[in-house]
CSV table of C-alpha atoms in Angstrom, one decimal:
chain,number,residue,atom,x,y,z
A,1452,MET,CA,-54.5,-152.3,-44.5
A,1453,ALA,CA,-58.0,-153.3,-43.4
A,1454,ASP,CA,-57.4,-153.1,-39.9
A,1455,ILE,CA,-55.8,-149.4,-40.3
A,1456,LEU,CA,-58.9,-148.1,-42.3
A,1457,ALA,CA,-61.4,-150.1,-39.9
A,1458,GLU,CA,-59.8,-148.2,-36.7
A,1459,ARG,CA,-59.8,-144.7,-38.7
A,1460,ARG,CA,-63.2,-145.4,-40.3
A,1461,ALA,CA,-64.8,-142.4,-38.6
A,1462,SER,CA,-61.9,-140.0,-39.0
A,1463,THR,CA,-61.9,-137.6,-42.0
A,1464,MET,CA,-58.1,-136.9,-41.4
A,1465,LEU,CA,-56.8,-140.1,-42.9
A,1466,ASP,CA,-53.1,-140.9,-43.5
A,1467,ILE,CA,-53.7,-140.7,-47.2
A,1468,GLU,CA,-49.9,-141.0,-48.0
A,1469,SER,CA,-49.9,-144.7,-46.4
A,1470,ILE,CA,-53.2,-145.3,-48.5
A,1471,LEU,CA,-51.6,-144.3,-51.6
A,1472,LYS,CA,-48.8,-146.7,-50.9
A,1473,GLU,CA,-50.9,-149.8,-50.4
A,1474,GLY,CA,-53.2,-149.0,-53.5
A,1475,GLU,CA,-56.9,-149.9,-54.1
A,1476,SER,CA,-58.5,-152.6,-52.0
A,1477,ASP,CA,-61.8,-153.9,-50.9
A,1478,MET,CA,-62.0,-150.4,-48.7
A,1479,VAL,CA,-60.4,-148.1,-51.2
A,1480,GLU,CA,-61.1,-146.9,-54.6
A,1481,PHE,CA,-59.3,-144.2,-56.6
A,1482,LYS,CA,-60.5,-142.1,-59.6
A,1483,ILE,CA,-58.5,-139.7,-61.5
A,1484,ALA,CA,-61.8,-137.7,-62.1
A,1485,PRO,CA,-65.5,-138.2,-61.1
A,1486,PRO,CA,-67.0,-140.9,-63.2
A,1487,ARG,CA,-70.5,-140.5,-64.7
A,1488,ALA,CA,-73.1,-140.3,-61.7
A,1489,ASN,CA,-74.5,-143.8,-62.6
A,1490,GLU,CA,-71.3,-145.4,-62.4
A,1491,MET,CA,-70.2,-143.4,-59.1
A,1492,ALA,CA,-73.6,-144.7,-57.8
A,1493,ASP,CA,-72.7,-148.1,-58.4
A,1494,ARG,CA,-69.4,-147.6,-56.4
A,1495,ILE,CA,-70.9,-146.0,-53.4
A,1496,CYS,CA,-73.8,-148.6,-53.2
A,1497,GLY,CA,-70.9,-151.5,-53.4
A,1498,PHE,CA,-69.0,-149.8,-50.5
A,1499,ALA,CA,-72.5,-149.0,-48.4
A,1500,ASN,CA,-73.4,-152.9,-48.8
A,1501,SER,CA,-69.8,-153.8,-47.2
A,1502,THR,CA,-69.7,-154.6,-43.6
A,1503,SER,CA,-66.5,-152.3,-43.6
A,1504,GLY,CA,-67.7,-149.5,-45.6
A,1505,GLY,CA,-64.9,-147.7,-47.8
A,1506,TYR,CA,-63.3,-144.8,-49.1
A,1507,LEU,CA,-63.8,-143.3,-52.6
A,1508,ILE,CA,-60.8,-141.0,-53.4
A,1509,ILE,CA,-60.9,-138.5,-56.4
A,1510,GLY,CA,-57.8,-137.2,-57.9
A,1511,VAL,CA,-55.6,-140.3,-58.2
A,1512,GLN,CA,-55.0,-142.3,-61.2
A,1513,ASP,CA,-56.3,-145.8,-60.2
A,1514,LYS,CA,-53.7,-147.8,-62.3
A,1515,SER,CA,-50.6,-146.1,-61.4
A,1516,TRP,CA,-51.9,-144.8,-58.0
A,1517,GLU,CA,-50.4,-141.4,-59.2
A,1518,VAL,CA,-51.8,-138.3,-57.4
A,1519,VAL,CA,-53.1,-135.7,-60.0
A,1520,GLY,CA,-55.4,-133.6,-58.1
A,1521,VAL,CA,-58.9,-132.2,-58.7
A,1522,LYS,CA,-59.3,-129.2,-60.7
A,1523,ASN,CA,-62.7,-128.4,-59.5
A,1524,VAL,CA,-63.1,-129.3,-56.0
A,1525,SER,CA,-66.8,-128.0,-55.3
A,1526,ASP,CA,-68.1,-129.6,-58.4
A,1527,THR,CA,-66.6,-133.0,-57.7
A,1528,ILE,CA,-68.2,-132.7,-54.1
A,1529,ASP,CA,-71.5,-131.8,-55.8
A,1530,GLN,CA,-71.4,-134.7,-58.1
A,1531,ILE,CA,-70.4,-137.5,-55.3
A,1532,LEU,CA,-73.7,-136.1,-53.3
A,1533,TYR,CA,-75.6,-136.5,-56.7
A,1534,ALA,CA,-74.4,-139.9,-56.9
A,1535,THR,CA,-75.4,-140.7,-53.2
A,1536,ARG,CA,-78.8,-139.5,-53.9
A,1537,LEU,CA,-79.1,-142.1,-56.8
A,1538,CYS,CA,-78.7,-145.0,-54.7
A,1539,HIS,CA,-81.8,-146.3,-53.0
A,1540,PRO,CA,-82.2,-145.7,-50.2
A,1541,GLN,CA,-79.7,-142.7,-50.4
A,1542,VAL,CA,-76.3,-143.4,-49.0
A,1543,HIS,CA,-75.5,-141.0,-46.2
A,1544,LEU,CA,-71.8,-140.4,-46.0
A,1545,ASN,CA,-69.8,-139.7,-42.8
A,1546,PRO,CA,-68.9,-137.0,-42.3
A,1547,SER,CA,-72.1,-135.8,-44.4
A,1548,LEU,CA,-69.7,-133.6,-46.8
A,1549,PRO,CA,-66.9,-135.2,-48.9
A,1550,GLN,CA,-63.3,-133.9,-47.5
A,1551,THR,CA,-60.6,-132.1,-49.3
A,1552,VAL,CA,-57.1,-133.3,-48.4
A,1553,LEU,CA,-53.8,-131.9,-49.9
A,1554,ILE,CA,-51.1,-134.0,-51.0
A,1555,ASN,CA,-47.9,-132.4,-52.7
A,1556,ASP,CA,-49.8,-129.3,-53.6
A,1557,SER,CA,-52.6,-131.3,-55.3
A,1558,GLN,CA,-56.2,-131.5,-53.8
A,1559,LEU,CA,-58.1,-134.7,-53.3
A,1560,VAL,CA,-61.7,-135.3,-52.8
A,1561,VAL,CA,-62.3,-138.2,-50.2
A,1562,ALA,CA,-65.7,-139.6,-49.5
A,1563,HIS,CA,-66.0,-142.0,-46.5
A,1564,ILE,CA,-69.0,-144.4,-46.9
A,1565,PRO,CA,-69.7,-145.8,-43.5
A,1566,PRO,CA,-69.9,-149.7,-42.6
A,1567,ASN,CA,-73.3,-151.4,-43.4
A,1568,ASP,CA,-76.2,-150.7,-41.0
A,1569,GLY,CA,-78.2,-153.5,-42.0
A,1570,THR,CA,-79.8,-151.9,-45.0
A,1571,LEU,CA,-79.6,-153.3,-48.6
A,1572,TYR,CA,-78.7,-150.7,-51.1
A,1573,GLN,CA,-79.1,-150.8,-54.6
A,1574,SER,CA,-78.3,-148.5,-57.8
A,1575,GLY,CA,-79.9,-148.7,-61.2
A,1576,GLY,CA,-82.0,-151.5,-60.0
A,1577,VAL,CA,-78.9,-153.5,-59.1
A,1578,CYS,CA,-77.7,-154.4,-55.7
A,1579,TRP,CA,-73.9,-154.1,-55.8
A,1580,ILE,CA,-70.9,-155.4,-53.5
A,1581,ARG,CA,-67.2,-154.8,-53.4
A,1582,LYS,CA,-65.2,-157.7,-54.1
A,1583,GLY,CA,-61.4,-156.7,-54.0
A,1584,THR,CA,-60.9,-154.0,-56.0
A,1585,HIS,CA,-63.9,-154.6,-58.0
A,1586,THR,CA,-67.7,-153.5,-57.6
A,1587,THR,CA,-70.0,-156.4,-58.8
A,1588,PRO,CA,-73.8,-157.0,-59.0
A,1589,MET,CA,-74.9,-159.5,-56.4
A,1590,VAL,CA,-76.4,-162.8,-57.3
A,1591,VAL,CA,-79.7,-164.0,-55.8
A,1592,SER,CA,-78.0,-166.3,-53.4
A,1593,GLU,CA,-75.6,-163.7,-52.1
A,1594,ILE,CA,-78.8,-161.3,-51.6
A,1595,GLN,CA,-80.2,-164.0,-49.5
A,1596,ARG,CA,-77.1,-164.6,-47.5
A,1597,TYR,CA,-76.6,-160.9,-47.1
A,1598,LEU,CA,-80.2,-160.5,-45.8
A,1599,TYR,CA,-79.9,-163.4,-43.4
A,1600,HIS,CA,-76.8,-162.2,-42.0
A,1601,ARG,CA,-77.8,-158.7,-41.3
A,1602,GLY,CA,-81.1,-159.9,-39.6
A,1603,VAL,CA,-83.4,-158.8,-42.2
A,1604,LEU,CA,-84.5,-162.3,-43.3
A,1605,ASP,CA,-85.4,-164.6,-40.4
A,1606,TRP,CA,-83.4,-167.9,-40.8
A,1607,GLU,CA,-84.6,-169.5,-37.7
A,1608,THR,CA,-88.5,-169.4,-38.1
A,1609,GLN,CA,-88.2,-170.9,-41.7
A,1610,PRO,CA,-89.9,-174.4,-41.9
A,1611,VAL,CA,-87.9,-177.4,-42.4
A,1612,ARG,CA,-89.6,-179.2,-45.3
A,1613,ARG,CA,-88.3,-182.7,-44.6
A,1614,ALA,CA,-88.9,-182.5,-40.8
A,1615,THR,CA,-92.0,-183.5,-39.0
A,1616,LEU,CA,-93.5,-183.2,-35.6
A,1617,SER,CA,-92.2,-186.7,-34.8
A,1618,ASN,CA,-88.7,-185.4,-35.1
A,1619,LEU,CA,-89.1,-183.3,-32.0
A,1620,ASN,CA,-88.5,-184.8,-28.5
A,1621,ARG,CA,-91.5,-184.1,-26.3
A,1622,ASP,CA,-89.9,-184.7,-23.1
A,1623,LEU,CA,-87.7,-181.8,-23.6
A,1624,ILE,CA,-90.4,-179.7,-24.7
A,1625,GLU,CA,-92.4,-180.8,-21.6
A,1626,LEU,CA,-89.1,-179.9,-19.4
A,1627,TYR,CA,-89.3,-176.3,-21.2
A,1628,LEU,CA,-92.9,-175.8,-20.7
A,1629,LYS,CA,-92.5,-176.6,-17.0
A,1630,GLN,CA,-89.7,-174.1,-16.6
A,1631,ARG,CA,-91.4,-171.2,-18.5
A,1632,PRO,CA,-92.3,-168.3,-16.5
A,1633,SER,CA,-96.0,-168.1,-15.4
A,1634,ARG,CA,-96.8,-165.0,-17.4
A,1635,SER,CA,-95.5,-166.7,-20.5
A,1636,ARG,CA,-97.9,-169.4,-20.0
A,1637,GLY,CA,-101.0,-166.6,-19.4
A,1638,VAL,CA,-100.0,-165.1,-22.6
A,1639,PHE,CA,-100.4,-167.9,-25.0
A,1640,ARG,CA,-103.4,-169.6,-23.2
A,1641,PRO,CA,-103.0,-172.5,-25.7
A,1642,SER,CA,-104.9,-175.8,-25.4
A,1643,THR,CA,-102.2,-178.2,-26.9
A,1644,MET,CA,-98.4,-178.6,-27.2
A,1645,GLU,CA,-98.8,-178.0,-31.0
A,1646,GLU,CA,-100.3,-174.6,-30.4
A,1647,ILE,CA,-97.4,-173.5,-27.8
A,1648,LEU,CA,-95.0,-174.4,-30.6
A,1649,VAL,CA,-96.7,-172.3,-33.3
A,1650,ASN,CA,-96.9,-169.4,-30.9
A,1651,LEU,CA,-93.2,-169.9,-30.1
A,1652,GLU,CA,-92.3,-170.2,-33.9
A,1653,CYS,CA,-90.9,-173.7,-33.3
A,1654,LEU,CA,-93.7,-175.1,-35.6
A,1655,MET,CA,-95.4,-173.6,-38.7
A,1656,ALA,CA,-98.3,-174.6,-40.9
A,1657,THR,CA,-97.1,-175.4,-44.4
A,1658,SER,CA,-98.7,-177.0,-47.5
A,1659,ASP,CA,-97.5,-179.6,-49.7
A,1660,GLU,CA,-97.5,-180.2,-53.4
A,1661,THR,CA,-101.2,-181.5,-53.2
A,1662,GLY,CA,-102.0,-178.3,-51.2
A,1663,LYS,CA,-102.5,-180.4,-48.0
A,1664,GLU,CA,-101.7,-178.7,-44.7
A,1665,ALA,CA,-99.3,-179.9,-42.1
A,1666,LEU,CA,-97.2,-178.7,-39.1
A,1667,ARG,CA,-93.6,-178.6,-39.4
A,1668,PRO,CA,-90.6,-177.9,-37.2
A,1669,THR,CA,-88.6,-174.5,-38.1
A,1670,ASN,CA,-85.0,-174.5,-37.9
A,1671,ALA,CA,-85.3,-173.0,-34.3
A,1672,GLY,CA,-87.5,-175.8,-33.1
A,1673,LEU,CA,-85.2,-178.5,-34.5
A,1674,LEU,CA,-82.1,-176.8,-33.1
A,1675,LEU,CA,-83.9,-176.4,-29.7
A,1676,PHE,CA,-86.0,-179.5,-29.3
A,1677,ALA,CA,-84.9,-182.4,-31.8
A,1678,ASP,CA,-82.9,-185.0,-30.6
A,1679,ASN,CA,-80.7,-185.1,-33.7
A,1680,PRO,CA,-81.0,-181.6,-35.6
A,1681,GLN,CA,-78.0,-182.6,-37.5
A,1682,GLU,CA,-80.1,-185.0,-39.6
A,1683,PHE,CA,-81.4,-181.8,-41.2
A,1684,LEU,CA,-79.0,-179.2,-40.2
A,1685,LEU,CA,-75.6,-180.5,-40.4
A,1686,GLN,CA,-73.9,-177.2,-39.9
A,1687,SER,CA,-75.4,-177.2,-36.3
A,1688,GLU,CA,-72.7,-179.7,-34.9
A,1689,VAL,CA,-69.6,-178.7,-32.9
A,1690,VAL,CA,-66.2,-179.9,-33.6
A,1691,CYS,CA,-63.7,-179.6,-30.9
A,1692,ALA,CA,-60.0,-180.5,-31.4
A,1693,LEU,CA,-57.0,-180.6,-28.9
A,1694,PHE,CA,-53.5,-179.9,-30.0
A,1695,ARG,CA,-50.1,-180.4,-28.4
A,1696,ASP,CA,-48.5,-177.4,-30.2
A,1697,ASN,CA,-49.2,-173.8,-30.7
A,1698,SER,CA,-50.0,-173.9,-34.4
A,1699,GLY,CA,-52.1,-177.1,-35.0
A,1700,LEU,CA,-49.5,-178.5,-37.6
A,1701,LYS,CA,-49.1,-181.7,-35.5
A,1702,ARG,CA,-51.9,-184.3,-35.5
A,1703,PHE,CA,-54.6,-183.5,-32.9
A,1704,SER,CA,-54.5,-185.5,-29.6
A,1705,ASP,CA,-58.1,-185.5,-29.1
A,1706,ARG,CA,-61.1,-184.5,-31.4
A,1707,ARG,CA,-64.7,-184.5,-30.8
A,1708,VAL,CA,-67.8,-184.1,-33.2
A,1709,PHE,CA,-70.5,-183.2,-31.1
A,1710,GLN,CA,-74.3,-183.4,-32.2
A,1711,GLY,CA,-77.8,-182.8,-30.4
A,1712,PRO,CA,-79.9,-180.1,-29.5
A,1713,ILE,CA,-78.1,-176.8,-28.6
A,1714,SER,CA,-78.5,-177.5,-24.7
A,1715,ASP,CA,-76.9,-180.7,-25.2
A,1716,LEU,CA,-74.1,-179.2,-27.3
A,1717,ILE,CA,-73.4,-176.7,-24.5
A,1718,ASP,CA,-73.0,-179.5,-21.7
A,1719,GLN,CA,-71.2,-181.9,-24.1
A,1720,VAL,CA,-68.5,-179.0,-24.8
A,1721,GLY,CA,-68.2,-178.3,-21.1
A,1722,ASN,CA,-67.4,-181.8,-20.3
A,1723,TRP,CA,-64.7,-181.9,-22.9
A,1724,PHE,CA,-63.2,-178.6,-21.4
A,1725,ASP,CA,-63.5,-180.4,-17.9
A,1726,ARG,CA,-61.2,-183.4,-19.2
A,1727,ASN,CA,-58.8,-181.4,-20.9
A,1728,ILE,CA,-57.9,-178.3,-19.0
A,1729,ALA,CA,-55.3,-178.7,-16.3
A,1730,VAL,CA,-56.1,-177.6,-12.8
A,1731,PRO,CA,-52.7,-176.8,-11.0
A,1732,ALA,CA,-52.7,-175.7,-7.4
A,1733,ARG,CA,-50.7,-173.2,-5.5
A,1734,VAL,CA,-50.5,-172.8,-1.8
A,1735,GLN,CA,-51.3,-169.7,0.2
A,1736,GLY,CA,-50.7,-169.7,3.7
A,1737,PHE,CA,-52.4,-173.1,5.0
A,1738,ASN,CA,-54.8,-173.3,2.0
A,1739,ARG,CA,-54.5,-175.2,-1.4
A,1740,ILE,CA,-56.1,-173.0,-4.1
A,1741,ASP,CA,-56.9,-174.8,-7.6
A,1742,GLU,CA,-56.5,-172.6,-10.3
A,1743,PRO,CA,-57.6,-173.9,-13.7
A,1744,GLU,CA,-55.4,-173.0,-16.7
A,1745,TYR,CA,-58.8,-171.2,-18.0
A,1746,PRO,CA,-61.9,-170.1,-16.0
A,1747,LEU,CA,-64.3,-172.8,-17.0
A,1748,GLU,CA,-67.2,-170.4,-16.3
A,1749,VAL,CA,-65.7,-167.9,-18.8
A,1750,LEU,CA,-65.4,-170.8,-21.5
A,1751,ARG,CA,-68.9,-172.1,-21.0
A,1752,GLU,CA,-70.1,-168.3,-21.3
A,1753,ALA,CA,-68.1,-168.3,-24.8
A,1754,THR,CA,-69.7,-171.6,-25.6
A,1755,VAL,CA,-73.2,-170.3,-25.3
A,1756,ASN,CA,-72.4,-167.2,-27.3
A,1757,ALA,CA,-71.1,-169.1,-30.1
A,1758,LEU,CA,-74.0,-171.6,-30.4
A,1759,VAL,CA,-76.7,-168.8,-29.8
A,1760,HIS,CA,-75.5,-166.0,-31.9
A,1761,ARG,CA,-73.9,-167.5,-35.0
A,1762,ASP,CA,-75.2,-167.4,-38.3
A,1763,TYR,CA,-76.8,-170.8,-38.9
A,1764,SER,CA,-77.7,-169.9,-42.5
A,1765,LEU,CA,-74.4,-170.7,-43.9
A,1766,LYS,CA,-74.5,-174.3,-44.8
A,1767,GLY,CA,-71.5,-176.4,-44.2
A,1768,GLU,CA,-70.0,-174.1,-41.7
A,1769,ASN,CA,-70.0,-175.2,-38.1
A,1770,VAL,CA,-68.7,-174.0,-34.6
A,1771,ARG,CA,-65.2,-175.1,-34.2
A,1772,ILE,CA,-63.3,-175.0,-30.9
A,1773,PHE,CA,-59.3,-175.4,-31.2
A,1774,PHE,CA,-57.2,-176.1,-27.8
A,1775,TYR,CA,-53.7,-175.2,-28.7
A,1776,SER,CA,-50.8,-175.2,-26.0
A,1777,ASP,CA,-50.9,-171.6,-25.6
A,1778,ARG,CA,-54.4,-170.4,-26.3
A,1779,ILE,CA,-58.1,-171.6,-26.9
A,1780,GLU,CA,-59.9,-170.3,-30.2
A,1781,PHE,CA,-63.7,-170.3,-30.7
A,1782,ARG,CA,-64.4,-170.1,-34.4
A,1783,ASN,CA,-68.1,-169.0,-35.2
A,1784,PRO,CA,-69.7,-169.0,-38.5
A,1785,GLY,CA,-70.9,-165.5,-39.7
A,1786,LEU,CA,-69.4,-161.7,-38.8
A,1787,LEU,CA,-71.0,-159.2,-36.3
A,1788,MET,CA,-74.4,-158.0,-36.6
A,1789,PRO,CA,-74.7,-154.5,-38.3
A,1790,GLY,CA,-74.0,-151.7,-35.6
A,1791,LEU,CA,-71.8,-153.9,-33.7
A,1792,ASN,CA,-68.0,-153.6,-34.1
A,1793,ILE,CA,-64.8,-155.2,-32.6
A,1794,GLU,CA,-63.7,-152.1,-30.7
A,1795,ASP,CA,-67.0,-151.8,-28.7
A,1796,LEU,CA,-66.7,-155.4,-28.0
A,1797,ARG,CA,-63.3,-155.0,-26.4
A,1798,GLU,CA,-64.6,-152.1,-24.4
A,1799,GLY,CA,-67.3,-154.2,-23.0
A,1800,ARG,CA,-70.0,-151.5,-24.1
A,1801,ALA,CA,-71.4,-153.2,-26.9
A,1802,GLY,CA,-75.2,-153.6,-27.0
A,1803,SER,CA,-76.7,-156.8,-27.3
A,1804,LYS,CA,-78.2,-157.1,-31.0
A,1805,LEU,CA,-79.8,-160.7,-31.3
A,1806,ARG,CA,-79.4,-162.6,-34.8
A,1807,ASN,CA,-81.8,-165.8,-33.3
A,1808,PRO,CA,-84.1,-164.1,-30.8
A,1809,VAL,CA,-86.2,-167.3,-30.8
A,1810,ILE,CA,-83.4,-169.3,-29.7
A,1811,THR,CA,-82.3,-167.0,-27.3
A,1812,GLY,CA,-85.6,-166.6,-25.8
A,1813,ILE,CA,-86.4,-170.4,-25.4
A,1814,LEU,CA,-83.0,-171.2,-24.3
A,1815,ARG,CA,-83.0,-169.0,-21.3
A,1816,ASN,CA,-86.0,-170.9,-19.6
A,1817,LEU,CA,-84.7,-174.4,-20.6
A,1818,PRO,CA,-83.4,-176.2,-17.5
A,1819,GLY,CA,-79.6,-175.6,-17.0
A,1820,SER,CA,-79.3,-172.2,-16.9
A,1821,TYR,CA,-78.1,-171.8,-20.3
A,1822,MET,CA,-78.5,-168.0,-20.7
A,1823,ASP,CA,-78.3,-166.4,-17.2
A,1824,ARG,CA,-76.6,-163.4,-18.7
A,1825,MET,CA,-78.9,-162.9,-21.5
A,1826,GLY,CA,-77.4,-159.7,-23.2
A,1827,SER,CA,-74.4,-159.4,-20.9
A,1828,GLY,CA,-72.0,-162.3,-21.7
A,1829,ILE,CA,-69.1,-160.6,-23.5
A,1830,PRO,CA,-68.9,-157.9,-20.4
A,1831,PHE,CA,-69.1,-161.0,-18.0
A,1832,MET,CA,-66.4,-162.5,-19.6
A,1833,LEU,CA,-64.4,-159.3,-19.6
A,1834,GLU,CA,-64.9,-158.6,-16.0
A,1835,GLU,CA,-64.3,-161.9,-15.0
A,1836,MET,CA,-61.0,-162.2,-16.8
A,1837,ARG,CA,-59.8,-158.9,-15.4
A,1838,ARG,CA,-61.1,-160.2,-11.7
A,1839,LEU,CA,-59.0,-163.1,-12.0
A,1840,GLY,CA,-56.1,-161.1,-13.3
A,1841,ARG,CA,-56.0,-162.6,-16.6
A,1842,ARG,CA,-55.3,-161.5,-20.1
A,1843,PRO,CA,-58.9,-160.4,-21.5
A,1844,PRO,CA,-60.2,-162.3,-24.6
A,1845,GLU,CA,-59.2,-161.3,-28.0
A,1846,PHE,CA,-62.2,-160.5,-30.5
A,1847,ARG,CA,-61.5,-160.4,-34.4
A,1848,GLU,CA,-63.3,-161.0,-37.7
A,1849,GLN,CA,-61.6,-163.1,-40.2
A,1850,GLY,CA,-64.4,-164.2,-42.7
A,1851,GLU,CA,-66.0,-165.5,-39.2
A,1852,PHE,CA,-66.0,-164.3,-35.7
A,1853,ILE,CA,-63.0,-165.6,-33.6
A,1854,VAL,CA,-62.9,-165.3,-29.7
A,1855,THR,CA,-59.4,-166.3,-28.6
A,1856,PHE,CA,-58.5,-166.8,-24.6
A,1857,TYR,CA,-54.5,-167.2,-24.2
A,1858,ARG,CA,-52.9,-169.6,-21.5
A,1859,GLU,CA,-50.7,-167.9,-18.9
A,1860,THR,CA,-48.2,-168.9,-16.4
A,1861,SER,CA,-48.5,-167.9,-12.6
A,1862,ALA,CA,-45.7,-165.0,-13.4
A,1863,GLN,CA,-47.7,-163.7,-16.6
A,1864,THR,CA,-50.8,-163.6,-14.4
A,1865,GLU,CA,-49.2,-161.6,-11.8
A,1866,GLU,CA,-47.7,-159.3,-14.1
A,1867,ILE,CA,-51.1,-158.8,-15.8
A,1868,ARG,CA,-52.8,-158.0,-12.5
A,1869,THR,CA,-50.2,-155.5,-11.9
A,1870,SER,CA,-50.5,-153.8,-15.3
A,1871,LEU,CA,-54.6,-153.8,-14.6
A,1872,LYS,CA,-53.8,-151.9,-11.5
A,1873,GLN,CA,-51.6,-149.5,-13.3
A,1874,LYS,CA,-54.2,-149.2,-16.0
A,1875,GLU,CA,-56.6,-148.2,-13.6
A,1876,THR,CA,-54.7,-145.5,-11.9
A,1877,ALA,CA,-54.1,-144.0,-15.6
A,1878,ALA,CA,-57.9,-144.4,-16.7
A,1879,GLU,CA,-58.7,-142.1,-13.5
A,1880,GLY,CA,-56.2,-139.3,-15.2
A,1881,ASP,CA,-57.5,-139.8,-18.6
A,1882,SER,CA,-60.9,-139.3,-17.3
A,1883,ILE,CA,-60.0,-135.9,-15.9
A,1884,VAL,CA,-58.1,-135.2,-19.3
A,1885,ARG,CA,-61.1,-136.0,-21.2
A,1886,GLY,CA,-63.6,-133.8,-19.1
A,1887,LEU,CA,-61.1,-130.8,-19.7
A,1888,GLN,CA,-61.2,-131.4,-23.4
A,1889,ARG,CA,-65.0,-131.5,-23.4
A,1890,GLN,CA,-65.1,-128.1,-21.6
A,1891,ARG,CA,-62.9,-126.5,-24.1
A,1892,GLN,CA,-64.6,-128.0,-27.0
A,1893,GLU,CA,-68.0,-126.7,-25.7
A,1894,LEU,CA,-66.4,-123.2,-25.5
A,1895,ALA,CA,-65.4,-123.7,-29.4
A,1896,LEU,CA,-68.9,-124.5,-30.2
A,1897,LYS,CA,-70.4,-121.6,-28.7
A,1898,TYR,CA,-67.9,-119.2,-30.3
A,1899,ILE,CA,-68.5,-121.0,-33.9
A,1900,HIS,CA,-72.6,-120.5,-33.2
A,1901,LYS,CA,-71.8,-116.7,-32.7
A,1902,ASN,CA,-69.3,-116.0,-35.3
A,1903,GLY,CA,-70.0,-118.8,-37.9
A,1904,TYR,CA,-66.3,-120.4,-37.7
A,1905,ILE,CA,-63.4,-120.9,-35.8
A,1906,THR,CA,-59.6,-121.0,-36.7
A,1907,ASN,CA,-56.8,-122.9,-34.9
A,1908,GLY,CA,-55.4,-119.4,-33.7
A,1909,GLN,CA,-58.7,-118.2,-32.3
A,1910,TYR,CA,-59.3,-121.7,-30.6
A,1911,ARG,CA,-55.8,-121.3,-28.9
A,1912,GLU,CA,-56.6,-117.8,-27.7
A,1913,LEU,CA,-60.0,-118.9,-26.5
A,1914,VAL,CA,-58.9,-121.6,-24.4
A,1915,ALA,CA,-55.5,-120.9,-23.9
A,1916,VAL,CA,-53.7,-124.3,-25.0
A,1917,SER,CA,-50.7,-125.1,-27.2
A,1918,ASP,CA,-51.1,-125.4,-31.0
A,1919,ARG,CA,-51.0,-129.2,-30.8
A,1920,THR,CA,-53.8,-129.6,-28.3
A,1921,ALA,CA,-55.8,-127.1,-30.3
A,1922,TYR,CA,-55.4,-129.2,-33.6
A,1923,ARG,CA,-56.4,-132.3,-31.6
A,1924,ASP,CA,-59.5,-131.1,-29.7
A,1925,LEU,CA,-60.8,-129.6,-33.1
A,1926,GLU,CA,-60.0,-132.6,-35.1
A,1927,ALA,CA,-61.8,-134.9,-32.5
A,1928,LEU,CA,-65.0,-132.7,-33.2
A,1929,VAL,CA,-64.5,-133.1,-37.0
A,1930,ALA,CA,-64.1,-137.0,-36.6
A,1931,GLN,CA,-67.5,-137.5,-34.7
A,1932,GLY,CA,-69.1,-135.4,-37.3
A,1933,THR,CA,-69.8,-132.3,-35.3
A,1934,LEU,CA,-67.6,-130.0,-37.4
A,1935,ARG,CA,-66.5,-129.8,-40.9
A,1936,THR,CA,-63.6,-128.0,-42.3
A,1937,THR,CA,-62.8,-125.6,-45.3
A,1938,GLY,CA,-59.2,-124.7,-46.4
A,1939,GLN,CA,-56.0,-126.0,-45.6
A,1940,LYS,CA,-53.2,-125.6,-42.9
A,1941,ARG,CA,-53.2,-122.2,-41.3
A,1942,SER,CA,-56.3,-120.9,-43.0
A,1943,ARG,CA,-58.2,-123.9,-42.0
A,1944,ARG,CA,-61.5,-123.0,-40.8
A,1945,TYR,CA,-64.0,-125.3,-38.7
A,1946,MET,CA,-67.7,-125.0,-38.8
A,1947,VAL,CA,-70.7,-126.7,-37.7
């Protein structure tokens, strides 16, 4: 259910009938009639604080899921919009106006609250969150975790009270200082190593109970420069397990728990893959070509991404790498940052949003080339797998962020290579089709600006397309928020 809604979260033409069959969920709430404005604001606020957003559907009995319809559509829309203004800050719907949907001659009003963008919303002085089919107040620990996850609170620069400067490895710090670009040295102009670490936000001056001030490592400082960060941050260890089956039900045949600074963790995981990945060979002409079951450079990039971009504020949760007989799974604590989504990752078009900018920046300059592809790790993985004729990695969120690489036989690899060539050819044709659609839609927008609205019939006459194509073109503009609609079926009008 969540996957269906996530794929259609930007669309106003929902498959309401299938949603009604599924009933209420963490992304859907039914109301037989608009509740009091304050109560409706709480519901909207709860969806707005969710990573998935949600749909408030008015005109459905919430217990029996019976469709009863809305008597006064315009009043209902006004009440929903008023409730959005009671949220602080105001919640903006997508599309900006609630939509009307006709089901069995009954009109429903549907408001789509988009996924959270990093803002913490409140209503009536309370921060609300959607849990299952209920909207509940957030407790202090939930608010803190929420702010860490969305990058509002900075976990990596928080001082670690029990740690001291002696917990940092001076040799590792000096290696970093030698590797730093000369322009960075010129910016800080520090006189001591301590000053450099303070400027890098790896050390922070704190006061104890007596008021005495001391320099203490930050979370980032420990993760990057301590011999054993896990002494203070147990969640930073990495667990790797090798299974001989596809499910992990059988006992693992190799299991390692790696500790140390992030740079050491990356190297240890890489060595573990070297030991456990088979490297079969094929003969091409008079040459022997070794082809590992999995591209090691891609797995290294996935390891770097997991350790650099994970949510370290989640205590007791570490990076786990499970090596099954048919796949490798990277399980990273935390979900995607606001503004990123799975579909954009699959297409390789997601921008780089850093949860841990201090760690990222320093790791880039540590000896070992850990961040060669800063900001382009996932596009590299996708392109490299495509170049090798391998199946692209699979991304999903399931309480955590999971990246999966699948093992393939030689025959499967060749089949994928052939399929990729066919897709590239088809993509060229699709590009032409999309270009023609954009040209038709531009004519429609000019027509609307001149006449105030356009109908399906007027659009067909304007651009000479079928009823089905006209519907698809116009609804695409509605889905992206360019147009809104009034009326139903043949009387449906499209307006800016």
